[in-house]
mmCIF file of N, CA, C and O and ligand atoms in Angstrom:
data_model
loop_
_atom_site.group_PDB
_atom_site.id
_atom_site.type_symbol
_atom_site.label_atom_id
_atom_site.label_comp_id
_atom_site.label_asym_id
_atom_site.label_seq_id
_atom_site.Cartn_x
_atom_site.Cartn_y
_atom_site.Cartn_z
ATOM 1 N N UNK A 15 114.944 112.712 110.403
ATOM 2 C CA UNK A 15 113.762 112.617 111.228
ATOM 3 C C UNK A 15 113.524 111.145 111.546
ATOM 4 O O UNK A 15 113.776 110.320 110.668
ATOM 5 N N UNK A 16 113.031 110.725 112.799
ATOM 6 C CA UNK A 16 112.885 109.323 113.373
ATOM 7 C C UNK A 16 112.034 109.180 113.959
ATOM 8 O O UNK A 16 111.964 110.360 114.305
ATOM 9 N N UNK A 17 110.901 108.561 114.632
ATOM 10 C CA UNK A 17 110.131 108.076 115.491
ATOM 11 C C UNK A 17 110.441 107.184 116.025
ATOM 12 O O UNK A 17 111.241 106.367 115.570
ATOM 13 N N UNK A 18 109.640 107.076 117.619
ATOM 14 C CA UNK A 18 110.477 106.330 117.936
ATOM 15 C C UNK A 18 108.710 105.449 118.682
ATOM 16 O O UNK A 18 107.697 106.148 118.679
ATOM 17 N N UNK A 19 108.668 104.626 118.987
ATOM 18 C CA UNK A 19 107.627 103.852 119.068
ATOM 19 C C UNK A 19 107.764 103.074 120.612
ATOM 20 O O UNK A 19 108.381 102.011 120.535
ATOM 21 N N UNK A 20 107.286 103.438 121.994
ATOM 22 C CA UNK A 20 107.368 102.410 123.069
ATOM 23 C C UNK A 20 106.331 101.219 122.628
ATOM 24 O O UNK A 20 105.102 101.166 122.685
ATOM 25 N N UNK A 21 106.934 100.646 122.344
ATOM 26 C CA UNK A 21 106.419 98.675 122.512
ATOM 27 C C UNK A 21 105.783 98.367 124.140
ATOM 28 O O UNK A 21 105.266 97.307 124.491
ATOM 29 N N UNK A 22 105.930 99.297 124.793
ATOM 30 C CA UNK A 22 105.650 98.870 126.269
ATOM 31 C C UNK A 22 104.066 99.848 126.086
ATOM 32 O O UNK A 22 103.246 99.666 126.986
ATOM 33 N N UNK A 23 103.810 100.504 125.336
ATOM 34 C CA UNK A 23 102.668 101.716 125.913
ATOM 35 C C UNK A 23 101.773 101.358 124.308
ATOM 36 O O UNK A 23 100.590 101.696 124.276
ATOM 37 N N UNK A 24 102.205 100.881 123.410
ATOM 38 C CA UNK A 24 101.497 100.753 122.338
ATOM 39 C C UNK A 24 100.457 99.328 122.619
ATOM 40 O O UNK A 24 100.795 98.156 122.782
ATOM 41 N N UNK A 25 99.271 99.867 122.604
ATOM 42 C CA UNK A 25 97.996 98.353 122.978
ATOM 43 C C UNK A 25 97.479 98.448 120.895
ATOM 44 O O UNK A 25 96.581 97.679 120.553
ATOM 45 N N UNK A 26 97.788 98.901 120.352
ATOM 46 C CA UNK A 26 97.418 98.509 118.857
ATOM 47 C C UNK A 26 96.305 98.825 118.564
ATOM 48 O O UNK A 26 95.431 98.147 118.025
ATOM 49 N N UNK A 27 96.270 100.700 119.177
ATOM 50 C CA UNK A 27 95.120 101.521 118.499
ATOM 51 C C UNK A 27 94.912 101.681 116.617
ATOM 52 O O UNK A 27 93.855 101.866 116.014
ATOM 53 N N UNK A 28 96.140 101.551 116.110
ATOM 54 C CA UNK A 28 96.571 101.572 115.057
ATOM 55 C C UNK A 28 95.593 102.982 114.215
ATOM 56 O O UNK A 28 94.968 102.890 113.159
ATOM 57 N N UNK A 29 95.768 104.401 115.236
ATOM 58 C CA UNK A 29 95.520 105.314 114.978
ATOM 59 C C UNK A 29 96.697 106.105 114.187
ATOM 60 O O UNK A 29 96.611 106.964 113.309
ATOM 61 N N UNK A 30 97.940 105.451 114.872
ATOM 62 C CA UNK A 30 99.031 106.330 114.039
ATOM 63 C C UNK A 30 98.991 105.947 112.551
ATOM 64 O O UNK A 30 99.091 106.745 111.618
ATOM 65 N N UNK A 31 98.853 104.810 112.471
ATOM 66 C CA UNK A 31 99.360 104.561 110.699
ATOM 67 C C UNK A 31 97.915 104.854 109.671
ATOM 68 O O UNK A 31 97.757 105.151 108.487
ATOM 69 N N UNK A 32 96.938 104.570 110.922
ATOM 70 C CA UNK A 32 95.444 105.858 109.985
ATOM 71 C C UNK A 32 95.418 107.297 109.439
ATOM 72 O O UNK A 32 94.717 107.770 108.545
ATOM 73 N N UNK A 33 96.340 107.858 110.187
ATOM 74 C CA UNK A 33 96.651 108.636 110.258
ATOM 75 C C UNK A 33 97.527 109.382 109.743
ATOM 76 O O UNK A 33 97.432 110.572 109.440
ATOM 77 N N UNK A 34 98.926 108.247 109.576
ATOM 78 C CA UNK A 34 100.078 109.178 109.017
ATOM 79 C C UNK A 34 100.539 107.711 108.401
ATOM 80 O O UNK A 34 101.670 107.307 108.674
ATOM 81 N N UNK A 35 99.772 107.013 107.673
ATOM 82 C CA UNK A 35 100.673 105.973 106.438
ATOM 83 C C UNK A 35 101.552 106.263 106.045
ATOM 84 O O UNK A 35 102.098 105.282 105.540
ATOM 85 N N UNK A 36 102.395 107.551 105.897
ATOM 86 C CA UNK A 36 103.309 107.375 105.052
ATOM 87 C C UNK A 36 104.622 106.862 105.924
ATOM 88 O O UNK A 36 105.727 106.444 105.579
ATOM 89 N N UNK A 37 103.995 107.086 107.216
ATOM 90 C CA UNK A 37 105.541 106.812 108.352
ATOM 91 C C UNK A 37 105.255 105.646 109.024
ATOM 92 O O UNK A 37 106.094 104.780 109.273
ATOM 93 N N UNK A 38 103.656 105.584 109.436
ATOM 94 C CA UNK A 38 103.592 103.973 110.375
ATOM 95 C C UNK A 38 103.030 103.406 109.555
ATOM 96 O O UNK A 38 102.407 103.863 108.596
ATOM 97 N N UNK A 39 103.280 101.873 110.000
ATOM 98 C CA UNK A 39 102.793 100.757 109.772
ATOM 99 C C UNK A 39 102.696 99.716 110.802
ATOM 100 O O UNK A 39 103.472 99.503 111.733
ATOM 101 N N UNK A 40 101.811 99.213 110.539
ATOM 102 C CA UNK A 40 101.505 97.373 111.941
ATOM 103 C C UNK A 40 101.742 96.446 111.862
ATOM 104 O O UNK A 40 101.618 96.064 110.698
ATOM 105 N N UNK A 41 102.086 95.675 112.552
ATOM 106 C CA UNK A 41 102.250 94.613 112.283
ATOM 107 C C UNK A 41 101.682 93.297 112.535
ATOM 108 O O UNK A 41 101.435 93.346 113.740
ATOM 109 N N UNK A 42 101.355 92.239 112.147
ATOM 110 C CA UNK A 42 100.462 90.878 111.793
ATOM 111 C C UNK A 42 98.992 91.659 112.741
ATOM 112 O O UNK A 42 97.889 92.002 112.318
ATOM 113 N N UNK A 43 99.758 91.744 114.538
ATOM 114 C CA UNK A 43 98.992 92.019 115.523
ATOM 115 C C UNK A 43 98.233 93.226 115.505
ATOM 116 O O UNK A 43 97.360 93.458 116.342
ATOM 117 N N UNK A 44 98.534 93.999 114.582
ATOM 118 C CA UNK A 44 98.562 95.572 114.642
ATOM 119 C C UNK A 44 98.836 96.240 115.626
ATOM 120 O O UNK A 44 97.994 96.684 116.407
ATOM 121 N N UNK A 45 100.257 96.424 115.727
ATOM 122 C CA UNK A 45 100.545 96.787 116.654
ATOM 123 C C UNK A 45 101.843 97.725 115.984
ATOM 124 O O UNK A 45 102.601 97.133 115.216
ATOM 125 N N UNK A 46 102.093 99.184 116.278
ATOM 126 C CA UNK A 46 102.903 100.031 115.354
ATOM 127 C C UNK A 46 104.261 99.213 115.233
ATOM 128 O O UNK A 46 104.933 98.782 116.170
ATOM 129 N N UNK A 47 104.462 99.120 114.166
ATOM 130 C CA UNK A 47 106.248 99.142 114.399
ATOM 131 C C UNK A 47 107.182 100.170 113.946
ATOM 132 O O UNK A 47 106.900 100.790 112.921
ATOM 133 N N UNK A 48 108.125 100.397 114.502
ATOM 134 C CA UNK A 48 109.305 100.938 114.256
ATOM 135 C C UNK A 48 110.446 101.245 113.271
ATOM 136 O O UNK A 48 111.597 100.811 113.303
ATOM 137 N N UNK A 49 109.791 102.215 112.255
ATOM 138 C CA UNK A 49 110.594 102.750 111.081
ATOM 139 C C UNK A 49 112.370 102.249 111.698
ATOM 140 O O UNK A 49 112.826 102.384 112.833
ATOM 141 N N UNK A 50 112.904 101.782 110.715
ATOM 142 C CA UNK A 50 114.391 101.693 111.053
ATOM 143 C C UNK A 50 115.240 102.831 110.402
ATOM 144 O O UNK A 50 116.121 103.416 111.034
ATOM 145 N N UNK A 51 115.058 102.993 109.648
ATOM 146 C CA UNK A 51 116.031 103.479 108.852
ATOM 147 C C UNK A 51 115.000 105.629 109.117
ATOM 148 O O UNK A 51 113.910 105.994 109.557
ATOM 149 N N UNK A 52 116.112 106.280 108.582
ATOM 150 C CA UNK A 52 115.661 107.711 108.506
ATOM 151 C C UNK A 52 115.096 108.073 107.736
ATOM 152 O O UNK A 52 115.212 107.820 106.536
ATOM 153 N N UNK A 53 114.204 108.887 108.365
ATOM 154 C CA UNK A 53 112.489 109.472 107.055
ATOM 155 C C UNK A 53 113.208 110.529 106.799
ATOM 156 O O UNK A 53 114.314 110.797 107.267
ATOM 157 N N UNK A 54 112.303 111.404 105.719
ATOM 158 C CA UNK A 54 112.805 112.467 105.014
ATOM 159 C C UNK A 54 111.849 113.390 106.307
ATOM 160 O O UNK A 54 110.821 113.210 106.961
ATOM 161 N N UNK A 55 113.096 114.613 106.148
ATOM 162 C CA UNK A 55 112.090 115.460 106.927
ATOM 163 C C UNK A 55 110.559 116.048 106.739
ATOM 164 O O UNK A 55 109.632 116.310 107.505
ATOM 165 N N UNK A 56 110.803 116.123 105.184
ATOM 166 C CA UNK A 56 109.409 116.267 104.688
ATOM 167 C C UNK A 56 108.091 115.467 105.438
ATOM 168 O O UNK A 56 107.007 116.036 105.562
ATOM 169 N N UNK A 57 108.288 114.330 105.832
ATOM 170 C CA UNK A 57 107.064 113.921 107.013
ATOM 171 C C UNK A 57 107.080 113.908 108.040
ATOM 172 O O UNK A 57 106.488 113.095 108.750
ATOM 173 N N UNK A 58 107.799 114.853 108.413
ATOM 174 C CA UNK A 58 107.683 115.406 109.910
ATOM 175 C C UNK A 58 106.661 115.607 110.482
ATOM 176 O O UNK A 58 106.309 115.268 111.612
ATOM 177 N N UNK A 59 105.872 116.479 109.283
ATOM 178 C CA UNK A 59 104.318 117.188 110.015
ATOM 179 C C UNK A 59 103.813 116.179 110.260
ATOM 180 O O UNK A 59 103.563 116.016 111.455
ATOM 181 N N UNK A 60 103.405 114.988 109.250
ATOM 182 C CA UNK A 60 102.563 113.679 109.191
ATOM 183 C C UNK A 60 102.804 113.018 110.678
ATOM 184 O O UNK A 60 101.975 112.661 111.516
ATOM 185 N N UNK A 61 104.123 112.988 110.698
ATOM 186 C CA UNK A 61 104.376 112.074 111.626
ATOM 187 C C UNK A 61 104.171 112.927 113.432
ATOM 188 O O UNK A 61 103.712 112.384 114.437
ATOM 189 N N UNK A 62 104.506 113.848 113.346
ATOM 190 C CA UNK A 62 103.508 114.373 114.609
ATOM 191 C C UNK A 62 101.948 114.342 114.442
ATOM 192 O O UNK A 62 101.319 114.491 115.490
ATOM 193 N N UNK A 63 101.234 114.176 113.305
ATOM 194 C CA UNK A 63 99.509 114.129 113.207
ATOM 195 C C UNK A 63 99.349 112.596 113.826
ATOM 196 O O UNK A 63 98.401 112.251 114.531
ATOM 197 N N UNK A 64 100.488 111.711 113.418
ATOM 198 C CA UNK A 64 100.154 110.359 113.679
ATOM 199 C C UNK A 64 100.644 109.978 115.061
ATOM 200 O O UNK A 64 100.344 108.924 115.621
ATOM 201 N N UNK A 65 101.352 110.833 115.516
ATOM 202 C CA UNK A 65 101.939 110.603 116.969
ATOM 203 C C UNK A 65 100.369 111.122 117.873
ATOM 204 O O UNK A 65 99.611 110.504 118.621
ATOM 205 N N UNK A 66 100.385 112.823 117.250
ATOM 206 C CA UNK A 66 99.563 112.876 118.343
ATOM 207 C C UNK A 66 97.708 112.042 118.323
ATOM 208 O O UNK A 66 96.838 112.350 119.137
ATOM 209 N N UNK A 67 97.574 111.292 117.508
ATOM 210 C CA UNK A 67 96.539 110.815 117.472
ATOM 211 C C UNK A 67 96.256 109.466 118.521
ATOM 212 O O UNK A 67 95.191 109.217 119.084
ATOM 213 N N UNK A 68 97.735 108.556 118.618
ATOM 214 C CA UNK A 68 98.070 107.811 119.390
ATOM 215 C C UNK A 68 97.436 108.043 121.048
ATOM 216 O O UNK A 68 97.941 108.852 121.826
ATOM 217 N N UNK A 69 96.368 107.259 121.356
ATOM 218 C CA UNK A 69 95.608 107.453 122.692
ATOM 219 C C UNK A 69 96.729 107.273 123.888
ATOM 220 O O UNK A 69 96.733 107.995 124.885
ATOM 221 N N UNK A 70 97.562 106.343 123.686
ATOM 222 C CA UNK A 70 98.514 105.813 124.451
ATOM 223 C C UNK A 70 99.441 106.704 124.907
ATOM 224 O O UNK A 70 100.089 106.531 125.939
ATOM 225 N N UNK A 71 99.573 108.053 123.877
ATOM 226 C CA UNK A 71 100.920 108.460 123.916
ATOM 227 C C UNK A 71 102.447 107.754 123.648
ATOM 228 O O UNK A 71 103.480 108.006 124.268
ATOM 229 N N UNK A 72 102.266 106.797 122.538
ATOM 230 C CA UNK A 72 103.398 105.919 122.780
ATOM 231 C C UNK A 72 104.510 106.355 121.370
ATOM 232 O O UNK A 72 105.160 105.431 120.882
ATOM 233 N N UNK A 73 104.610 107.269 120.993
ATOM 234 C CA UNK A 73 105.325 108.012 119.973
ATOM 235 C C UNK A 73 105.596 109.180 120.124
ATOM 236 O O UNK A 73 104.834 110.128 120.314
ATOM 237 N N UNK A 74 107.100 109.141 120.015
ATOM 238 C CA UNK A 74 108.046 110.213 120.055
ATOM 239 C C UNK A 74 108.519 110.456 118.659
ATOM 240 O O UNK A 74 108.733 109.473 117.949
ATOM 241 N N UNK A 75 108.694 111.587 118.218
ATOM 242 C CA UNK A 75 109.158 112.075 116.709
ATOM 243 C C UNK A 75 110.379 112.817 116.896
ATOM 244 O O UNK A 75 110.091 113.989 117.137
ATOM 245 N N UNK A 76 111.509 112.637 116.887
ATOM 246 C CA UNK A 76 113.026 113.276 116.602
ATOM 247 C C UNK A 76 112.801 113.816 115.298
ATOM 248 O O UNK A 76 112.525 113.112 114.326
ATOM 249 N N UNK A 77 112.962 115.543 115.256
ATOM 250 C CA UNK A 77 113.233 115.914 114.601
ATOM 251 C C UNK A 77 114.750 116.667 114.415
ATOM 252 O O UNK A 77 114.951 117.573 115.224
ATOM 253 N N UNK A 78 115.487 116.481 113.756
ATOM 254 C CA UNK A 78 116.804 117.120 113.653
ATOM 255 C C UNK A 78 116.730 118.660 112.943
ATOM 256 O O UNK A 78 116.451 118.858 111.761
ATOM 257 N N UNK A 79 117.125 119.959 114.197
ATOM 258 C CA UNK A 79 116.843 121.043 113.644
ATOM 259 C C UNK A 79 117.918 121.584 113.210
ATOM 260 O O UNK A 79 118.511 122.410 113.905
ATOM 261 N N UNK A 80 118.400 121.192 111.891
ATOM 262 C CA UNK A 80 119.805 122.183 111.284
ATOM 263 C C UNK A 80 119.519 122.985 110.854
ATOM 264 O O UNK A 80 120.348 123.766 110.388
HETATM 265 FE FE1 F3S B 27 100.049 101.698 118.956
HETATM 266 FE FE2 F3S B 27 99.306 104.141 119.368
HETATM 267 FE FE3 F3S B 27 99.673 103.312 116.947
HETATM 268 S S1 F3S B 27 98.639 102.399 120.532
HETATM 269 S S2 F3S B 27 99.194 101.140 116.963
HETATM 270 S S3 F3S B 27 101.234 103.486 118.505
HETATM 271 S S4 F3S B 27 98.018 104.601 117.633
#
């Protein structure tokens, strides 16, 4: 599972990582940044609560359905 974060549409509501700490976080600016590495699927749900909270719409969540 991945998120994926536009840097172009994110103004640093910093609703996602209120939201779903366990996947976002901000940075200095608060402004989301971009998990690198792969989450466990287990925060999948989180991480769509924290996407869709995002006013901007600026988070996409890849989930891999095997
Ligand atoms: Fe940015 Fe949206 Fe989070 S604007 S800080 S991605 S709530």
């Amino acid at each position: 599972m991945r998120v994926q974060i536009d840097t172009g549409l994110c103004t640093g509501h910093g609703q996602c990582e209120a939201n779903a700490p366990e996947v976002f976080a901000l940075d200095d600016r608060g402004f989301a940044v971009t998990p690198d590495a792969e989450l466990p699927a287990g925060l999948a749900e989180e991480a769509r609560f924290g996407a869709q909270a995002c006013p901007e719409r600026a988070i996409t969540v890849h989930v891999d359905e095997r």
